[in-house]
Short mmCIF file of C-alpha atoms and ligand atoms in Angstrom, two decimals:
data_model
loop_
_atom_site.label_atom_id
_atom_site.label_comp_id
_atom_site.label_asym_id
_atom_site.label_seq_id
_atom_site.Cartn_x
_atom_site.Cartn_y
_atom_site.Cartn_z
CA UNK X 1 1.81 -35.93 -14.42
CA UNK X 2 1.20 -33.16 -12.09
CA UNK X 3 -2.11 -32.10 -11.37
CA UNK X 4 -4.02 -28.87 -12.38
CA UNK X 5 -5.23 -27.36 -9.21
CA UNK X 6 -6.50 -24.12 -8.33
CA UNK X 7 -4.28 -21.76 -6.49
CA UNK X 8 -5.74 -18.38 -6.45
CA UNK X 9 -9.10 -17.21 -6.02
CA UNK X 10 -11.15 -13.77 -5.94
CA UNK X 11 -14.21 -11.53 -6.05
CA UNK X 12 -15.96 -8.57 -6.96
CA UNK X 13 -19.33 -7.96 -5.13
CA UNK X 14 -20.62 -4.13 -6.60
CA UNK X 15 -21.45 -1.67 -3.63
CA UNK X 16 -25.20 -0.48 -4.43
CA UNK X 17 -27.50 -3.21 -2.92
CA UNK X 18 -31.01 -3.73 -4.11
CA UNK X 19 -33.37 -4.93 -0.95
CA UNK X 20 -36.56 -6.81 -1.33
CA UNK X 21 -37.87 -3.42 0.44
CA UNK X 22 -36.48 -2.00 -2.57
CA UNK X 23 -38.19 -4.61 -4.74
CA UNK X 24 -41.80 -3.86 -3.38
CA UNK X 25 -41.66 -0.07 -4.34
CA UNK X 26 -41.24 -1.65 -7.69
CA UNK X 27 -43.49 -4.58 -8.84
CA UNK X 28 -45.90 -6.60 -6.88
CA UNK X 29 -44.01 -8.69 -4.36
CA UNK X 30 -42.99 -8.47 -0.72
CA UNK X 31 -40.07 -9.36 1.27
CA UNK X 32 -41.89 -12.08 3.14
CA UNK X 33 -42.36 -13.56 -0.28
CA UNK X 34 -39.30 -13.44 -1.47
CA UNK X 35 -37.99 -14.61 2.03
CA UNK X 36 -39.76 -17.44 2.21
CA UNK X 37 -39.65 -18.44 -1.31
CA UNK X 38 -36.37 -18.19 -2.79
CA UNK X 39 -33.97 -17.13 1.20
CA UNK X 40 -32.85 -13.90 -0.98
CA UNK X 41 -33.09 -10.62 1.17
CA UNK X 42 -30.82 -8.71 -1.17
CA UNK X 43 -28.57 -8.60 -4.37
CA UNK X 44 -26.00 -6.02 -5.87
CA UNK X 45 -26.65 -3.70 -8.60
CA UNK X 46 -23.26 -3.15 -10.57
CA UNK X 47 -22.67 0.33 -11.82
CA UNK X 48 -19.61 -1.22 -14.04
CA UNK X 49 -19.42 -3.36 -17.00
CA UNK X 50 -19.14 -7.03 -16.87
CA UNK X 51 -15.39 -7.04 -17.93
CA UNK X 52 -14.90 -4.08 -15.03
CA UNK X 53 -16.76 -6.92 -12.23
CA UNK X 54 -14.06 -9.73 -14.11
CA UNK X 55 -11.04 -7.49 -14.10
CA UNK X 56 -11.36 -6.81 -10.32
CA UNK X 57 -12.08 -10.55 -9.31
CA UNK X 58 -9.06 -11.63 -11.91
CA UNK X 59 -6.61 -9.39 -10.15
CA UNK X 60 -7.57 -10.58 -6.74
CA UNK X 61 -7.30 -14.32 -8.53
CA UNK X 62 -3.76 -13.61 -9.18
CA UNK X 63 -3.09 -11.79 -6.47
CA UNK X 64 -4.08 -14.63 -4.39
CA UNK X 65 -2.07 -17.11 -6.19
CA UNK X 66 1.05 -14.87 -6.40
CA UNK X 67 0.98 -14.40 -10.65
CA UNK X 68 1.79 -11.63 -12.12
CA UNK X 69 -0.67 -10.99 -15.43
CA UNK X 70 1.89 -11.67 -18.10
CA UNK X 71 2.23 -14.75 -16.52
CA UNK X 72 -1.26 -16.18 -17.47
CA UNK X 73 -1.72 -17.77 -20.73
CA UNK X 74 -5.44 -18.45 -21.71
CA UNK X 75 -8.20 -15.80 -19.83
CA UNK X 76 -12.03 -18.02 -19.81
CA UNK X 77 -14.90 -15.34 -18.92
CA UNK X 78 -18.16 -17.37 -18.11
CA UNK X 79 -21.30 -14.96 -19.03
CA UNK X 80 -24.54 -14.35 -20.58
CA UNK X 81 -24.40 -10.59 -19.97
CA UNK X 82 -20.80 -9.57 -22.08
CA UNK X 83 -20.33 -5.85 -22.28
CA UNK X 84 -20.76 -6.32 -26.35
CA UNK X 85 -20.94 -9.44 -28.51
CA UNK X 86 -17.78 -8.66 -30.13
CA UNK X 87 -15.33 -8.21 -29.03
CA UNK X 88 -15.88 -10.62 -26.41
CA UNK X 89 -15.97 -9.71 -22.24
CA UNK X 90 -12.20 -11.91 -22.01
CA UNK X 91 -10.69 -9.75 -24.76
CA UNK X 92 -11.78 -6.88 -22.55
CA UNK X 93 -10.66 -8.52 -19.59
CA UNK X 94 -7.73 -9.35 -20.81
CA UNK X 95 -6.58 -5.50 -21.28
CA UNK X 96 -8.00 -4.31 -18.15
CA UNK X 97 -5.65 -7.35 -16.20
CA UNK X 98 -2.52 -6.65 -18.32
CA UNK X 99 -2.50 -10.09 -19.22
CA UNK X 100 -0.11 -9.22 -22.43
CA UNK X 101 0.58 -13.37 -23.45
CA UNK X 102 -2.99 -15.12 -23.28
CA UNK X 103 -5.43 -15.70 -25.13
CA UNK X 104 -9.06 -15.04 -24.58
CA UNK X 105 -12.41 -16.22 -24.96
CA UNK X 106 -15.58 -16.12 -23.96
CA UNK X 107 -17.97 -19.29 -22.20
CA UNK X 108 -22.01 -19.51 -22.12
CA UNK X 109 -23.69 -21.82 -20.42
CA UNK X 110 -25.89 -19.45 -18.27
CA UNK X 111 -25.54 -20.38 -14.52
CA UNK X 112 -23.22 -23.43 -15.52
CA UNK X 113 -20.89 -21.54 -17.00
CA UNK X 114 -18.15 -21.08 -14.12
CA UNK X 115 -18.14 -25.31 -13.91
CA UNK X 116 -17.85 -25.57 -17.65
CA UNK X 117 -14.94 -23.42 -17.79
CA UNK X 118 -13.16 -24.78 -14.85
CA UNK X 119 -13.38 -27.81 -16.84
CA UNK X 120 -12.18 -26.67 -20.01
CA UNK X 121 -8.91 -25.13 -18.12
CA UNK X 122 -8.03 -28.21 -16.11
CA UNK X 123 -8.20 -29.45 -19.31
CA UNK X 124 -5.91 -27.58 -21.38
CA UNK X 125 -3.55 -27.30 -18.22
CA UNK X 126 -3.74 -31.62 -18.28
CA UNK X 127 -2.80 -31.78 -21.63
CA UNK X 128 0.06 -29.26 -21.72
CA UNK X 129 -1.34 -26.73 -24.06
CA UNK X 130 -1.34 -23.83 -21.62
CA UNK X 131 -0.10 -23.72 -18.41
CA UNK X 132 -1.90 -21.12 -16.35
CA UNK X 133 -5.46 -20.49 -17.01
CA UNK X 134 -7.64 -17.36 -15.45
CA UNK X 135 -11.35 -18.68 -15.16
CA UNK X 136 -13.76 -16.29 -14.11
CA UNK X 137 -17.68 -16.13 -13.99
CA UNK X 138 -18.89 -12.36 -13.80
CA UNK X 139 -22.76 -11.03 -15.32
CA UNK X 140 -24.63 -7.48 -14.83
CA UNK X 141 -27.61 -9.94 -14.65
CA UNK X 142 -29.77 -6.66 -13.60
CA UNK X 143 -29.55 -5.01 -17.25
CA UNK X 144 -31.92 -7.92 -18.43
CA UNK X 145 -34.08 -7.86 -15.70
CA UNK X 146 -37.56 -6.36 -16.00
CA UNK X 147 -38.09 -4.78 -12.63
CA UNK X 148 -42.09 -4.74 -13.42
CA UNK X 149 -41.64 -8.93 -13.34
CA UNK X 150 -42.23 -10.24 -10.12
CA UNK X 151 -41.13 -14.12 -11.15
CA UNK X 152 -38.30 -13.00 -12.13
CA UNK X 153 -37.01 -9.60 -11.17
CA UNK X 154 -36.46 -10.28 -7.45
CA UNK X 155 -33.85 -13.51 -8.03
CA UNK X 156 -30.73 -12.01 -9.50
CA UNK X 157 -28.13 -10.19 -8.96
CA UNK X 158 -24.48 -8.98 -10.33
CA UNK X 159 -21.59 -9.76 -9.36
CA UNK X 160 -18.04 -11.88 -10.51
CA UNK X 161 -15.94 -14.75 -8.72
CA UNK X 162 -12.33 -15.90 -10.32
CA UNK X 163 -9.50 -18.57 -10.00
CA UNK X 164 -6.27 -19.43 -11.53
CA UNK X 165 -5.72 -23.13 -12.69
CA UNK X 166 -2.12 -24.13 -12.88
CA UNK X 167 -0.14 -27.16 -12.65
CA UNK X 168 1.21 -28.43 -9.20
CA UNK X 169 2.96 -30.79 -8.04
CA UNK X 170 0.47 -31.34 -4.88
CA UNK X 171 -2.32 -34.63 -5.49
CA UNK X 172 -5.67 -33.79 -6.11
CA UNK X 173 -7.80 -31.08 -7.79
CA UNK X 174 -10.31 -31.92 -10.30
CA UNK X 175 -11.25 -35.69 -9.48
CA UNK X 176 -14.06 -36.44 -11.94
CA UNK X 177 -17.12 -34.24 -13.98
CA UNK X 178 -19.91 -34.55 -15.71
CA UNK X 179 -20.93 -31.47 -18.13
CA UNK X 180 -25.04 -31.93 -19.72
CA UNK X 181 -27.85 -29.51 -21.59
CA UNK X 182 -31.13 -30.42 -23.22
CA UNK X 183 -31.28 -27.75 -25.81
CA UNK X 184 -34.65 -28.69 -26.41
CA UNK X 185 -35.65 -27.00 -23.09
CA UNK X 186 -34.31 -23.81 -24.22
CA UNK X 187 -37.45 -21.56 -23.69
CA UNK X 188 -38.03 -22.70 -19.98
CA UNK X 189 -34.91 -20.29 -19.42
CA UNK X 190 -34.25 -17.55 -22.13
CA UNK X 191 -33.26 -13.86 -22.74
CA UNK X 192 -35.32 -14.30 -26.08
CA UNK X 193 -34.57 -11.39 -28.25
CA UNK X 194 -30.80 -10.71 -27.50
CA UNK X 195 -29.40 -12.04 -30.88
CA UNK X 196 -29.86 -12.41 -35.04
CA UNK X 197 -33.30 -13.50 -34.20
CA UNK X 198 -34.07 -9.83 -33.45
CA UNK X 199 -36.29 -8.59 -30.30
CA UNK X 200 -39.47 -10.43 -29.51
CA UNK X 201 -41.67 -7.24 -30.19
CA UNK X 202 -40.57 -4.40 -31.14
CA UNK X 203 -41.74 -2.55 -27.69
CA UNK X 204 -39.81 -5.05 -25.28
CA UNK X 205 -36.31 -4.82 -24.62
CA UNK X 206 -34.93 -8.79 -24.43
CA UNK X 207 -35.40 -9.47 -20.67
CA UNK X 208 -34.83 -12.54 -18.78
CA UNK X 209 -38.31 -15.10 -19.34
CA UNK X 210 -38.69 -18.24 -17.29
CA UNK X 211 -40.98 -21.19 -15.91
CA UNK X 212 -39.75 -20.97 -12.55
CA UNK X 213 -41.57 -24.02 -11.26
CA UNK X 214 -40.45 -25.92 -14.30
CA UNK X 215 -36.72 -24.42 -13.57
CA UNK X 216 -37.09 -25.66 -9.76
CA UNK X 217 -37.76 -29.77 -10.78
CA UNK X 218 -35.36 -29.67 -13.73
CA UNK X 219 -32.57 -27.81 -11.75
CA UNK X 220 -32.91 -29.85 -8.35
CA UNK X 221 -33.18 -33.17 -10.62
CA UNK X 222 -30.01 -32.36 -12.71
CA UNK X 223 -28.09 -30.94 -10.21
CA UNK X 224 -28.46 -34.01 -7.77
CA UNK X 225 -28.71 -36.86 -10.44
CA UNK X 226 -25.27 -35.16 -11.51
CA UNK X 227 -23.53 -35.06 -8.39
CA UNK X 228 -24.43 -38.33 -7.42
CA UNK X 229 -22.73 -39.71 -10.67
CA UNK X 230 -19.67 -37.19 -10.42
CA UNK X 231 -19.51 -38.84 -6.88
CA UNK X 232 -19.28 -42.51 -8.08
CA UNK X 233 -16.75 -41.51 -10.99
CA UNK X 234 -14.43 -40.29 -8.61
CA UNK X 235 -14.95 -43.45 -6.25
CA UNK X 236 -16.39 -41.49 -3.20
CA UNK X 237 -19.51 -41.64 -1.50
CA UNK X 238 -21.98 -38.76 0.30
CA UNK X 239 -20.26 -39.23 3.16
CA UNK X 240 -16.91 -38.46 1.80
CA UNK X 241 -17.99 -34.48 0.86
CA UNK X 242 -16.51 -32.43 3.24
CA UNK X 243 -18.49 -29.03 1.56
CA UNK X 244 -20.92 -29.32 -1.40
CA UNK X 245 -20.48 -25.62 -3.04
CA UNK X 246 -24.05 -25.28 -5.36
CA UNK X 247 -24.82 -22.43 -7.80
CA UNK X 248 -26.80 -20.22 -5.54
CA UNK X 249 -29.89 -20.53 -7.36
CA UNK X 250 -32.53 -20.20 -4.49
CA UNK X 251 -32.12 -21.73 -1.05
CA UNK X 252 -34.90 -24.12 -1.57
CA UNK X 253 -33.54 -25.37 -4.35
CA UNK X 254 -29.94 -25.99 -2.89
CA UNK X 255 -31.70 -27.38 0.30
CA UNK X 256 -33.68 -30.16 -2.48
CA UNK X 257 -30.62 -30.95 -3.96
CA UNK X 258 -28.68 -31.81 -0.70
CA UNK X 259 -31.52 -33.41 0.92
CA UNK X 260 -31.85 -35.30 -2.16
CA UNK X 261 -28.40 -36.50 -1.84
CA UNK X 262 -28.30 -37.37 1.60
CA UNK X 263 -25.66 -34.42 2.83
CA UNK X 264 -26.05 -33.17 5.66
CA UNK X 265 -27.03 -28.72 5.58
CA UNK X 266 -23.61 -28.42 7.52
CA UNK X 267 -21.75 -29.60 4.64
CA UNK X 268 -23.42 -26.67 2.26
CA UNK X 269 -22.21 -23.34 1.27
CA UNK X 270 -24.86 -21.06 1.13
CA UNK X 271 -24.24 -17.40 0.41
CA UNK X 272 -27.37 -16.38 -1.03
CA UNK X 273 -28.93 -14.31 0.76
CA UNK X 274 -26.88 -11.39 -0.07
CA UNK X 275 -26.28 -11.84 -3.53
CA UNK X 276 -29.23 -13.65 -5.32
CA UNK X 277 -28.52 -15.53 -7.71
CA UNK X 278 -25.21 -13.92 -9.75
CA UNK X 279 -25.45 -17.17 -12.20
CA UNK X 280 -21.71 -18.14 -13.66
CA UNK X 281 -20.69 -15.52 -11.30
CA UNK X 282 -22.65 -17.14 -8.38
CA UNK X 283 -19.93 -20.47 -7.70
CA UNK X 284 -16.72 -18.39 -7.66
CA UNK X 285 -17.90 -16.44 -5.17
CA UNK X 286 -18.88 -19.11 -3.20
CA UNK X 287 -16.06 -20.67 -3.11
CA UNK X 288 -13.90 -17.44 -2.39
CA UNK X 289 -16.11 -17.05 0.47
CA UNK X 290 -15.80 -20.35 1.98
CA UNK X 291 -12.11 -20.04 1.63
CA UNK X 292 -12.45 -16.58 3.77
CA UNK X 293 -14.56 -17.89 6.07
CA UNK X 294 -12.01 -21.21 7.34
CA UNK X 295 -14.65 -23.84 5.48
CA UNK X 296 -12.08 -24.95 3.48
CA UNK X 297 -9.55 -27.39 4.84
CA UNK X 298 -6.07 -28.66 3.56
CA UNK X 299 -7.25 -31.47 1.33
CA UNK X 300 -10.76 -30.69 1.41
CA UNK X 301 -13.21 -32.85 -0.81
CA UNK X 302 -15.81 -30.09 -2.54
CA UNK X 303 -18.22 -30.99 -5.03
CA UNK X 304 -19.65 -28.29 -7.22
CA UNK X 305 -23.39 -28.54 -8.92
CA UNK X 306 -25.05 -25.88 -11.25
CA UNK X 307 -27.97 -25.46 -13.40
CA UNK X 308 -28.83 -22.67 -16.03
CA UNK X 309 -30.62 -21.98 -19.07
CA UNK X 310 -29.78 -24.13 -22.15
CA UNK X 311 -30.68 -25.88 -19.85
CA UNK X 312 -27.32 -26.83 -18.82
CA UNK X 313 -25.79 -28.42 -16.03
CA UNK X 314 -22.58 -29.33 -14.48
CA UNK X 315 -20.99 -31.18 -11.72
CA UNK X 316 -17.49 -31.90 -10.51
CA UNK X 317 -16.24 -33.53 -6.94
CA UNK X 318 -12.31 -31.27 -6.79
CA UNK X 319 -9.61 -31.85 -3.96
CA UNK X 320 -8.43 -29.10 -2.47
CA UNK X 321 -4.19 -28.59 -2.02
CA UNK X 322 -2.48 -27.73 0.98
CA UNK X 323 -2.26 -23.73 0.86
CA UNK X 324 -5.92 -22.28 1.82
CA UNK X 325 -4.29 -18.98 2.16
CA UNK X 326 -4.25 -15.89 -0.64
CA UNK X 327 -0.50 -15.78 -1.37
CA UNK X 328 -0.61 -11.79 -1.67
CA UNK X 329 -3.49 -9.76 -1.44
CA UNK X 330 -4.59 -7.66 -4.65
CA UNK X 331 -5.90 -3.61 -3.87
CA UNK X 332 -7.99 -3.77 -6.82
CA UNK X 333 -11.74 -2.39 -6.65
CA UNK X 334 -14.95 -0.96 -8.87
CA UNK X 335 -14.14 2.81 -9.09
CA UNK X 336 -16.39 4.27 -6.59
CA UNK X 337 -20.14 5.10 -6.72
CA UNK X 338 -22.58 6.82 -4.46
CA UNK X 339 -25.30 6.11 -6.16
CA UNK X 340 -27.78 3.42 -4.88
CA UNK X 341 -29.27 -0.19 -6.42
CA UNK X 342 -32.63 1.62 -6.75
CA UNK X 343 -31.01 4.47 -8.73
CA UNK X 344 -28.99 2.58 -11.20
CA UNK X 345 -32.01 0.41 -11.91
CA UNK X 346 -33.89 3.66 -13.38
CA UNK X 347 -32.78 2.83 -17.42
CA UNK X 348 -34.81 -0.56 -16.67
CA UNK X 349 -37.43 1.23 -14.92
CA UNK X 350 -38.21 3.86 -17.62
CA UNK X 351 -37.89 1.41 -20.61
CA UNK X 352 -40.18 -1.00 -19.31
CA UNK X 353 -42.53 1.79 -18.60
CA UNK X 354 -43.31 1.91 -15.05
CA UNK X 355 -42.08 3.83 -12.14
CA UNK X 356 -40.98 3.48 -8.58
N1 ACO E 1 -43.71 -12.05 -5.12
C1 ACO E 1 -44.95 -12.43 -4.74
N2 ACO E 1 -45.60 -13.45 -5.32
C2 ACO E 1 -45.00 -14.09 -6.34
C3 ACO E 1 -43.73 -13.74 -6.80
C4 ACO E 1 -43.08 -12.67 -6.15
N3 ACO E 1 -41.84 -12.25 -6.48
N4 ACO E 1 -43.38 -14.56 -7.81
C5 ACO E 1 -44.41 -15.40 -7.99
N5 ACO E 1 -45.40 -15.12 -7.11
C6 ACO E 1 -46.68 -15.77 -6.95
C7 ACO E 1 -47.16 -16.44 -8.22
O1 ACO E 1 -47.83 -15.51 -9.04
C8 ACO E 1 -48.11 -17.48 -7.66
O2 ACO E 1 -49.32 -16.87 -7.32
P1 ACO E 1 -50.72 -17.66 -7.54
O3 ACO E 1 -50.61 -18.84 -6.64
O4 ACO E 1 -51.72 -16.64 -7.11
O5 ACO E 1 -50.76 -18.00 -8.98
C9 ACO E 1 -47.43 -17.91 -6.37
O6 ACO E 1 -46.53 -16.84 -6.01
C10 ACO E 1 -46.63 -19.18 -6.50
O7 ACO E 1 -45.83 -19.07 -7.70
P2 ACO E 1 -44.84 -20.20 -8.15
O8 ACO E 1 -44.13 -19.76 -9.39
O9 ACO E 1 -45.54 -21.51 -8.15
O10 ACO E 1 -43.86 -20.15 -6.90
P3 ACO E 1 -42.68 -21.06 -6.55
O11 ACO E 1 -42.79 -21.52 -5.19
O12 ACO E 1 -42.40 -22.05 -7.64
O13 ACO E 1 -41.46 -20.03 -6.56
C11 ACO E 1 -39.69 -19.32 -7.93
C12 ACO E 1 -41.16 -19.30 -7.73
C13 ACO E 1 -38.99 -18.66 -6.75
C14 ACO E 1 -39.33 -18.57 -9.20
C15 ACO E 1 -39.24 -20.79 -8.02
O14 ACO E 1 -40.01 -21.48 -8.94
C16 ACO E 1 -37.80 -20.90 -8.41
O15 ACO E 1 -36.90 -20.58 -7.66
N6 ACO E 1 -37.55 -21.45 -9.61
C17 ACO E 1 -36.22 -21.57 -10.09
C18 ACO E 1 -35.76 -20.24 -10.49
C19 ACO E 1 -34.32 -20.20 -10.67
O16 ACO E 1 -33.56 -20.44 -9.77
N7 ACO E 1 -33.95 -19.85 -11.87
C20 ACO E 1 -32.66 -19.67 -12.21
C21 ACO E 1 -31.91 -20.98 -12.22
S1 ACO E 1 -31.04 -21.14 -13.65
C22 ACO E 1 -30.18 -19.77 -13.73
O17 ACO E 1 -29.71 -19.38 -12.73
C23 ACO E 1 -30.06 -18.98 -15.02
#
């Protein structure tokens, strides 16, 4: 049997950044807070849909691993924030790629989503059912966002990350996972409001409401009780990781969950700082970057970790092939914008009532 392994991989980051300068003309918080706190000094504001974010990071997926669309057989869009319910941000996708033959559906598990849907294509690639699998994480976390909440406004951002899954005949890829949620922690982590149970009041638009401490144990306990497990499944030890690639939650919660797990901070991608948290969005990106920036070897041993709201969680130790190299390189982009983070943030900023 030959293994599913990923061969292409892409991004979309959206121009207009939001700075925590940004974020103190708007609600009560500073960048020394927000610094210190969470490592986040700015995040993008996307002035596209969610499918437009997917679409671009899809096409540089494929570009990458040297597919043309038609050739892709089941698209996977990991989100909370679809452009509509129905139809769903994949069937979208799926049109803006040109990806005539597949199938499409769309994944929620929050922040876990990108994990969960890697999983369900190495699945389906395993088993024969499809062969070539698009799985991408994208959310316009910033239209749920109430820029008058300090605990929550100044942690996420938008953005979308992408790779193809196909079969190889190379050794490795996804060597063991482990896929969790405790429903019955739902409200520590919600966009109450957003479906048939209607809006919480009828003045407040369904926003993004959250126990951040609460978030912070569950998330650093899940993520490394998970990894250590994923670890012993696939018969490898701490020691064994060559790059541990976390959802980029917060730095202090990534640094928790490596310390936690004995891996040394060399051995962790951190890209935070730019992007806030981009939740399903936030590992594909990641793990694009650390491709672009040389940290991933031939053969490399990664282990992924995320957390979300469900709560759900997800961890998975994958071996990297041979080509770390894009295989073409893709042109595609967000049409262009000149309008800033702060400006495109002004439908949030009017609902919820307060200026900037
Ligand atoms: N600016 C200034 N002060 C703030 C801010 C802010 N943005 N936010 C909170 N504070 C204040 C609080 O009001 C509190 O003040 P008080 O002591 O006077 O009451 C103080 O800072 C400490 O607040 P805590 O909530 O205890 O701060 P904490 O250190 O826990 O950090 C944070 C808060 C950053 C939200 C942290 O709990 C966290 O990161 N939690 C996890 C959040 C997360 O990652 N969620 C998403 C994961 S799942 C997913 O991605 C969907």
């Amino acid at each position: 049997m030959t293994a599913p392994m990923i061969t292409g991989w892409g991004k979309c980051l959206p121009p207009a950044v939001l700075s925590n300068a940004d974020l103190e003309r708007l609600t009560d918080t500073s960048d020394a807070w927000i610094s210190t706190r969470t490592g986040i000094k700015g995040r993008r504001i996307s002035h596209a849909e969610t499918s437009d974010l997917a679409a671009v990071a899809g096409r540089h997926a494929l570009a990458a691993a040297g597919l043309s669309p038609a050739e892709i057989d089941l698209v996977i869009v990991a989100t909370c924030t679809p452009d509509r319910l129905v139809p769903s941000a994949a069937a979208l996708v799926q049109a803006k790629v040109g990806a005539v033959r597949a199938a499409a559906l769309d994944l929620n598990a929050a922040c876990s989503g990108f994990l969960y849907g890697l999983v369900v294509a190495d699945q389906m690639v395993r088993t024969g059912s499809m062969r070539r699998v698009l799985v991408i994480g994208a959310e316009k976390l910033h239209f749920f966002l109430d820029f008058t909440d300090r605990a929550t406004s100044v942690l996420f951002g938008d953005g979308a990350g992408a790779v193809v899954v196909e079969p190889s005949e190379e050794e490795g890829g996804l060597l063991s996972f482990e896929l969790g949620t405790d429903g019955t922690a739902a409200d520590i982590l919600c966009i109450a409001g957003s479906g048939t149970e209607g809006a919480p009041a009828a003045e407040r638009r369904p926003r993004v409401e959250m126990e951040g401490p609460t978030v912070f144990r569950r998330a650093v306990e899940a993520m490394g009780e998970a990894s250590a497990r994923v670890l012993e499944k696939a018969g490898l030890t701490v020691a064994d990781v060559d790059l541990l690639i976390p959802h980029q939650a917060n730095r202090r919660i990534v640094e928790a969950t490596a310390r936690r797990l004995g891996l040394d901070e060399g051995k962790v991608m951190v890209n935070l700082e730019a992007y806030g948290n981009t939740s399903a969005a936030s590992i594909p990106i990641a793990l694009a970057e650390a491709l672009e920036a040389g940290r991933v070897g031939a053969g490399a041993r990664l282990l992924f970790a995320a957390f979300g709201g469900g709560l759900t969680w997800a961890a998975a130790v994958y071996r990297w092939g041979a080509r770390v190299a894009p295989l073409e390189v893709s042109e595609a982009a967000l049409p262009p914008t000149s309008r800033s983070g702060r400006d495109l943030l002004e439908p949030n900023v009017v609902f919820y009532g307060k200026g900037g």
